[in-house]
GROMACS .gro file of C-alpha atoms in nm:
model
  263
    1MET     CA    1   3.416  -2.678  -1.416
    2LYS     CA    2   3.240  -2.889  -1.755
    3LYS     CA    3   2.918  -2.989  -1.555
    4TYR     CA    4   2.918  -2.621  -1.451
    5LEU     CA    5   2.964  -2.454  -1.800
    6LYS     CA    6   2.690  -2.726  -1.912
    7ASN     CA    7   2.443  -2.606  -1.647
    8ILE     CA    8   2.473  -2.233  -1.730
    9MET     CA    9   2.441  -2.324  -2.132
   10TYR     CA   10   2.106  -2.537  -2.043
   11SER     CA   11   1.970  -2.246  -1.817
   12ASN     CA   12   2.056  -1.974  -2.112
   13LEU     CA   13   1.925  -2.192  -2.387
   14LYS     CA   14   1.586  -2.230  -2.150
   15PHE     CA   15   1.589  -1.848  -2.132
   16PHE     CA   16   1.637  -1.834  -2.454
   17ILE     CA   17   1.369  -2.043  -2.598
   18PHE     CA   18   1.116  -1.893  -2.378
   19PHE     CA   19   1.228  -1.516  -2.471
   20LEU     CA   20   1.149  -1.626  -2.823
   21PHE     CA   21   0.795  -1.759  -2.774
   22THR     CA   22   0.743  -1.434  -2.557
   23ILE     CA   23   0.816  -1.253  -2.853
   24LEU     CA   24   0.653  -1.452  -3.120
   25CYS     CA   25   0.335  -1.414  -2.898
   26ILE     CA   26   0.341  -1.050  -2.882
   27SER     CA   27   0.420  -0.965  -3.222
   28ASN     CA   28   0.153  -1.220  -3.364
   29SER     CA   29  -0.160  -1.212  -3.193
   30ALA     CA   30  -0.289  -1.499  -3.375
   31PHE     CA   31  -0.057  -1.726  -3.282
   32ALA     CA   32  -0.112  -1.671  -2.938
   33VAL     CA   33  -0.479  -1.692  -2.947
   34GLU     CA   34  -0.435  -2.015  -3.142
   35PHE     CA   35  -0.188  -2.166  -2.905
   36LEU     CA   36  -0.382  -2.076  -2.571
   37ASN     CA   37  -0.710  -2.220  -2.746
   38GLY     CA   38  -0.476  -2.527  -2.767
   39LEU     CA   39  -0.476  -2.569  -2.390
   40PRO     CA   40  -0.783  -2.650  -2.254
   41ALA     CA   41  -0.643  -2.520  -1.927
   42LEU     CA   42  -0.604  -2.160  -2.036
   43ASN     CA   43  -0.918  -2.159  -2.258
   44VAL     CA   44  -1.113  -1.799  -2.255
   45ASN     CA   45  -1.459  -1.824  -2.376
   46THR     CA   46  -1.690  -1.516  -2.481
   47ASN     CA   47  -2.026  -1.503  -2.519
   48GLY     CA   48  -2.187  -1.178  -2.600
   49ASN     CA   49  -2.066  -0.951  -2.288
   50LYS     CA   50  -1.978  -1.211  -2.082
   51THR     CA   51  -1.631  -1.383  -2.048
   52GLU     CA   52  -1.567  -1.712  -1.877
   53TYR     CA   53  -1.233  -1.819  -1.758
   54SER     CA   54  -1.111  -2.168  -1.687
   55VAL     CA   55  -1.047  -2.290  -1.345
   56PRO     CA   56  -0.662  -2.301  -1.376
   57LEU     CA   57  -0.685  -1.968  -1.554
   58GLN     CA   58  -0.870  -1.808  -1.259
   59ILE     CA   59  -0.597  -1.985  -1.003
   60LEU     CA   60  -0.338  -1.870  -1.221
   61ILE     CA   61  -0.492  -1.489  -1.190
   62LEU     CA   62  -0.592  -1.523  -0.818
   63MET     CA   63  -0.226  -1.629  -0.751
   64GLY     CA   64  -0.076  -1.323  -0.952
   65ALA     CA   65  -0.298  -1.091  -0.775
   66LEU     CA   66  -0.207  -1.214  -0.439
   67THR     CA   67   0.170  -1.140  -0.546
   68ILE     CA   68   0.099  -0.781  -0.566
   69LEU     CA   69  -0.154  -0.746  -0.258
   70PRO     CA   70   0.114  -0.598  -0.045
   71SER     CA   71   0.193  -0.319  -0.301
   72LEU     CA   72  -0.188  -0.249  -0.298
   73ILE     CA   73  -0.211  -0.226   0.086
   74LEU     CA   74   0.102  -0.029   0.105
   75GLY     CA   75   0.010   0.216  -0.191
   76MET     CA   76  -0.353   0.228  -0.212
   77THR     CA   77  -0.470   0.240   0.143
   78SER     CA   78  -0.446   0.435   0.497
   79PHE     CA   79  -0.196   0.152   0.596
   80THR     CA   80   0.149   0.379   0.509
   81ARG     CA   81   0.024   0.674   0.739
   82ILE     CA   82  -0.041   0.453   1.046
   83ILE     CA   83   0.247   0.277   1.041
   84ILE     CA   84   0.455   0.553   0.999
   85VAL     CA   85   0.326   0.735   1.262
   86MET     CA   86   0.320   0.434   1.497
   87SER     CA   87   0.681   0.394   1.436
   88ILE     CA   88   0.777   0.749   1.526
   89LEU     CA   89   0.583   0.713   1.864
   90ARG     CA   90   0.749   0.413   1.961
   91GLN     CA   91   1.074   0.611   1.897
   92ALA     CA   92   0.972   0.887   2.089
   93LEU     CA   93   0.897   0.705   2.372
   94GLY     CA   94   1.237   0.548   2.362
   95THR     CA   95   1.127   0.198   2.418
   96GLN     CA   96   1.340   0.040   2.174
   97GLN     CA   97   1.116  -0.237   2.040
   98THR     CA   98   0.837  -0.227   2.264
   99PRO     CA   99   0.603  -0.255   2.130
  100PRO     CA  100   0.732  -0.501   1.865
  101ASN     CA  101   0.716  -0.480   1.538
  102GLN     CA  102   0.482  -0.750   1.483
  103VAL     CA  103   0.219  -0.574   1.733
  104ILE     CA  104   0.250  -0.229   1.524
  105ILE     CA  105   0.173  -0.396   1.206
  106ALA     CA  106  -0.123  -0.557   1.347
  107ILE     CA  107  -0.260  -0.256   1.488
  108SER     CA  108  -0.199  -0.082   1.155
  109LEU     CA  109  -0.372  -0.319   0.967
  110PHE     CA  110  -0.667  -0.361   1.201
  111LEU     CA  111  -0.673   0.049   1.170
  112THR     CA  112  -0.654   0.041   0.799
  113PHE     CA  113  -0.960  -0.212   0.804
  114PHE     CA  114  -1.135  -0.023   1.000
  115ILE     CA  115  -1.068   0.290   0.785
  116MET     CA  116  -1.118   0.136   0.462
  117SER     CA  117  -1.443  -0.026   0.569
  118PRO     CA  118  -1.697   0.210   0.377
  119THR     CA  119  -1.469   0.175   0.052
  120LEU     CA  120  -1.426  -0.186   0.082
  121THR     CA  121  -1.812  -0.202   0.149
  122LYS     CA  122  -1.899   0.006  -0.146
  123ILE     CA  123  -1.646  -0.194  -0.356
  124TYR     CA  124  -1.822  -0.555  -0.258
  125ASN     CA  125  -2.161  -0.415  -0.302
  126GLU     CA  126  -2.147  -0.244  -0.644
  127ALA     CA  127  -1.857  -0.421  -0.804
  128ALA     CA  128  -1.794  -0.776  -0.645
  129THR     CA  129  -2.182  -0.893  -0.576
  130PRO     CA  130  -2.279  -0.801  -0.911
  131TYR     CA  131  -2.019  -0.980  -1.090
  132MET     CA  132  -2.046  -1.282  -0.880
  133ASN     CA  133  -2.430  -1.274  -0.985
  134ASN     CA  134  -2.329  -1.274  -1.380
  135GLU     CA  135  -2.474  -0.919  -1.377
  136VAL     CA  136  -2.177  -0.738  -1.497
  137SER     CA  137  -1.812  -0.853  -1.677
  138ALA     CA  138  -1.502  -0.855  -1.510
  139GLU     CA  139  -1.386  -0.573  -1.694
  140GLU     CA  140  -1.683  -0.350  -1.574
  141ALA     CA  141  -1.654  -0.504  -1.230
  142VAL     CA  142  -1.261  -0.376  -1.205
  143ASP     CA  143  -1.392  -0.059  -1.340
  144GLN     CA  144  -1.631   0.029  -1.068
  145ALA     CA  145  -1.399  -0.095  -0.798
  146SER     CA  146  -1.124   0.119  -0.907
  147LYS     CA  147  -1.342   0.420  -0.906
  148SER     CA  148  -1.435   0.369  -0.558
  149ILE     CA  149  -1.066   0.320  -0.455
  150LYS     CA  150  -0.967   0.623  -0.667
  151ASN     CA  151  -1.240   0.824  -0.481
  152PHE     CA  152  -1.054   0.741  -0.161
  153MET     CA  153  -0.701   0.853  -0.243
  154VAL     CA  154  -0.823   1.164  -0.441
  155LYS     CA  155  -0.985   1.285  -0.097
  156ASN     CA  156  -0.706   1.227   0.076
  157THR     CA  157  -0.470   1.366  -0.127
  158ARG     CA  158  -0.332   1.687  -0.142
  159LYS     CA  159  -0.409   1.912  -0.455
  160THR     CA  160  -0.051   2.025  -0.500
  161ASP     CA  161   0.045   1.653  -0.513
  162LEU     CA  162  -0.191   1.602  -0.804
  163LEU     CA  163  -0.102   1.892  -0.978
  164MET     CA  164   0.281   1.832  -0.961
  165PHE     CA  165   0.225   1.458  -1.116
  166SER     CA  166   0.001   1.569  -1.330
  167ASP     CA  167   0.252   1.855  -1.498
  168LEU     CA  168   0.528   1.571  -1.480
  169ALA     CA  169   0.284   1.359  -1.647
  170GLY     CA  170   0.263   1.618  -1.922
  171ILE     CA  171  -0.103   1.677  -1.829
  172ASN     CA  172  -0.185   2.037  -1.846
  173LYS     CA  173  -0.583   2.020  -1.830
  174LYS     CA  174  -0.821   2.059  -1.545
  175PHE     CA  175  -0.978   1.774  -1.420
  176ASP     CA  176  -1.347   1.823  -1.364
  177ASN     CA  177  -1.384   1.533  -1.140
  178TYR     CA  178  -1.177   1.231  -0.966
  179GLU     CA  179  -1.294   1.000  -1.244
  180GLU     CA  180  -1.096   1.181  -1.504
  181ILE     CA  181  -0.776   1.148  -1.300
  182PRO     CA  182  -0.561   0.880  -1.425
  183PHE     CA  183  -0.435   0.631  -1.185
  184ARG     CA  184  -0.075   0.667  -1.283
  185VAL     CA  185  -0.114   1.035  -1.140
  186VAL     CA  186  -0.305   0.940  -0.853
  187LEU     CA  187  -0.108   0.669  -0.716
  188PRO     CA  188   0.222   0.870  -0.650
  189ALA     CA  189   0.080   1.171  -0.571
  190PHE     CA  190  -0.158   0.961  -0.281
  191MET     CA  191   0.167   0.831  -0.149
  192THR     CA  192   0.366   1.148  -0.164
  193SER     CA  193   0.129   1.320   0.026
  194GLU     CA  194   0.070   1.015   0.292
  195LEU     CA  195   0.408   1.053   0.382
  196LYS     CA  196   0.412   1.418   0.419
  197THR     CA  197   0.092   1.402   0.660
  198ALA     CA  198   0.254   1.097   0.849
  199PHE     CA  199   0.593   1.312   0.920
  200GLN     CA  200   0.377   1.603   1.014
  201ILE     CA  201   0.160   1.400   1.259
  202GLY     CA  202   0.503   1.255   1.356
  203PHE     CA  203   0.648   1.581   1.431
  204LEU     CA  204   0.364   1.693   1.653
  205ILE     CA  205   0.388   1.364   1.864
  206PHE     CA  206   0.741   1.389   1.932
  207LEU     CA  207   0.759   1.749   2.070
  208PRO     CA  208   0.629   1.672   2.413
  209PHE     CA  209   0.836   1.386   2.457
  210LEU     CA  210   1.149   1.591   2.349
  211VAL     CA  211   1.051   1.851   2.606
  212ILE     CA  212   1.104   1.616   2.888
  213ASP     CA  213   1.436   1.450   2.735
  214MET     CA  214   1.562   1.807   2.747
  215VAL     CA  215   1.448   1.934   3.111
  216ILE     CA  216   1.599   1.570   3.250
  217SER     CA  217   1.894   1.646   3.070
  218SER     CA  218   1.943   1.974   3.209
  219ILE     CA  219   1.881   1.860   3.569
  220LEU     CA  220   2.102   1.581   3.546
  221MET     CA  221   2.368   1.867   3.392
  222SER     CA  222   2.290   2.096   3.687
  223LEU     CA  223   2.348   1.809   3.931
  224GLY     CA  224   2.660   1.688   3.772
  225MET     CA  225   2.542   1.366   3.669
  226MET     CA  226   2.700   1.345   3.308
  227MET     CA  227   2.773   1.009   3.344
  228LEU     CA  228   2.393   0.899   3.379
  229SER     CA  229   2.212   0.832   3.085
  230PRO     CA  230   1.916   1.106   3.035
  231MET     CA  231   1.699   0.874   2.822
  232LEU     CA  232   1.695   0.605   3.114
  233ILE     CA  233   1.559   0.861   3.318
  234SER     CA  234   1.323   1.038   3.131
  235LEU     CA  235   1.171   0.697   3.005
  236PRO     CA  236   0.959   0.637   3.318
  237PHE     CA  237   0.828   1.002   3.302
  238LYS     CA  238   0.733   0.978   2.932
  239LEU     CA  239   0.555   0.654   3.018
  240LEU     CA  240   0.363   0.815   3.297
  241LEU     CA  241   0.228   1.114   3.068
  242PHE     CA  242   0.149   0.890   2.797
  243VAL     CA  243  -0.081   0.650   3.042
  244LEU     CA  244  -0.188   0.979   3.199
  245VAL     CA  245  -0.345   1.124   2.892
  246ASP     CA  246  -0.467   0.800   2.741
  247GLY     CA  247  -0.203   0.816   2.457
  248TRP     CA  248  -0.293   0.537   2.268
  249ALA     CA  249  -0.674   0.624   2.243
  250MET     CA  250  -0.583   0.993   2.190
  251THR     CA  251  -0.326   0.863   1.871
  252VAL     CA  252  -0.575   0.621   1.750
  253GLY     CA  253  -0.865   0.863   1.751
  254SER     CA  254  -0.646   1.157   1.556
  255LEU     CA  255  -0.531   0.908   1.281
  256VAL     CA  256  -0.865   0.787   1.207
  257THR     CA  257  -1.009   1.134   1.210
  258THR     CA  258  -0.715   1.254   0.975
  259PHE     CA  259  -0.886   1.038   0.674
  260SER     CA  260  -1.205   1.155   0.484
  261VAL     CA  261  -1.381   0.813   0.385
  262GLY     CA  262  -1.691   0.963   0.279
  263GLY     CA  263  -1.905   0.829  -0.035
   0.00000   0.00000   0.00000
């Protein structure tokens, strides 16, 4: 018991010291700069318009960026709409776990890269390449990249969603172009619009399979086969219909065409 209490007190003490240090750095910027400059691994050198970061600090920033990469893929690309439609399609077919989750995620990722390739190419040419050639600063490169991704999100977001979140944010002015719309408005509006579009597409996909289920169920009821599962009997017919109409190509092609990826 004493050892347990000792460990708790030690953990609380470490947290308290870290908390005091954080508050001190926030409240006293001069102390923070002097402390960081005293650590060679965390040095930041500014020469004119160029900012140079030490290698350990670059690695730290990169590792931090990797932690938010899944959120960026989910919230700022076409991934959300695609994976929801694919999941609804699997449920409409009634194939349980076929195709498995790994396959659906892989298809969604590859389609996301295909749809986002014009935007990613633009970011690479206009932001990443100039930064690697030391032609622009890191801030300018991030600003240019954010404009490209914001352009994609605004083009695929309903105006009603943008207006709703603008009102919620207390922004009453009318935006003349997409660059004036803040990210705090674009991100939730884009996610809301993507969810609505995905469920609309899923509803249209679900209808023909629902009709097959209803027809098979009615036939079984009329034959008195109430103990036989309609889902089991309708599965081969749904698979046959899906294969005959080339369902995968139709679904993927329709999904891609629902996105606006112009520059």
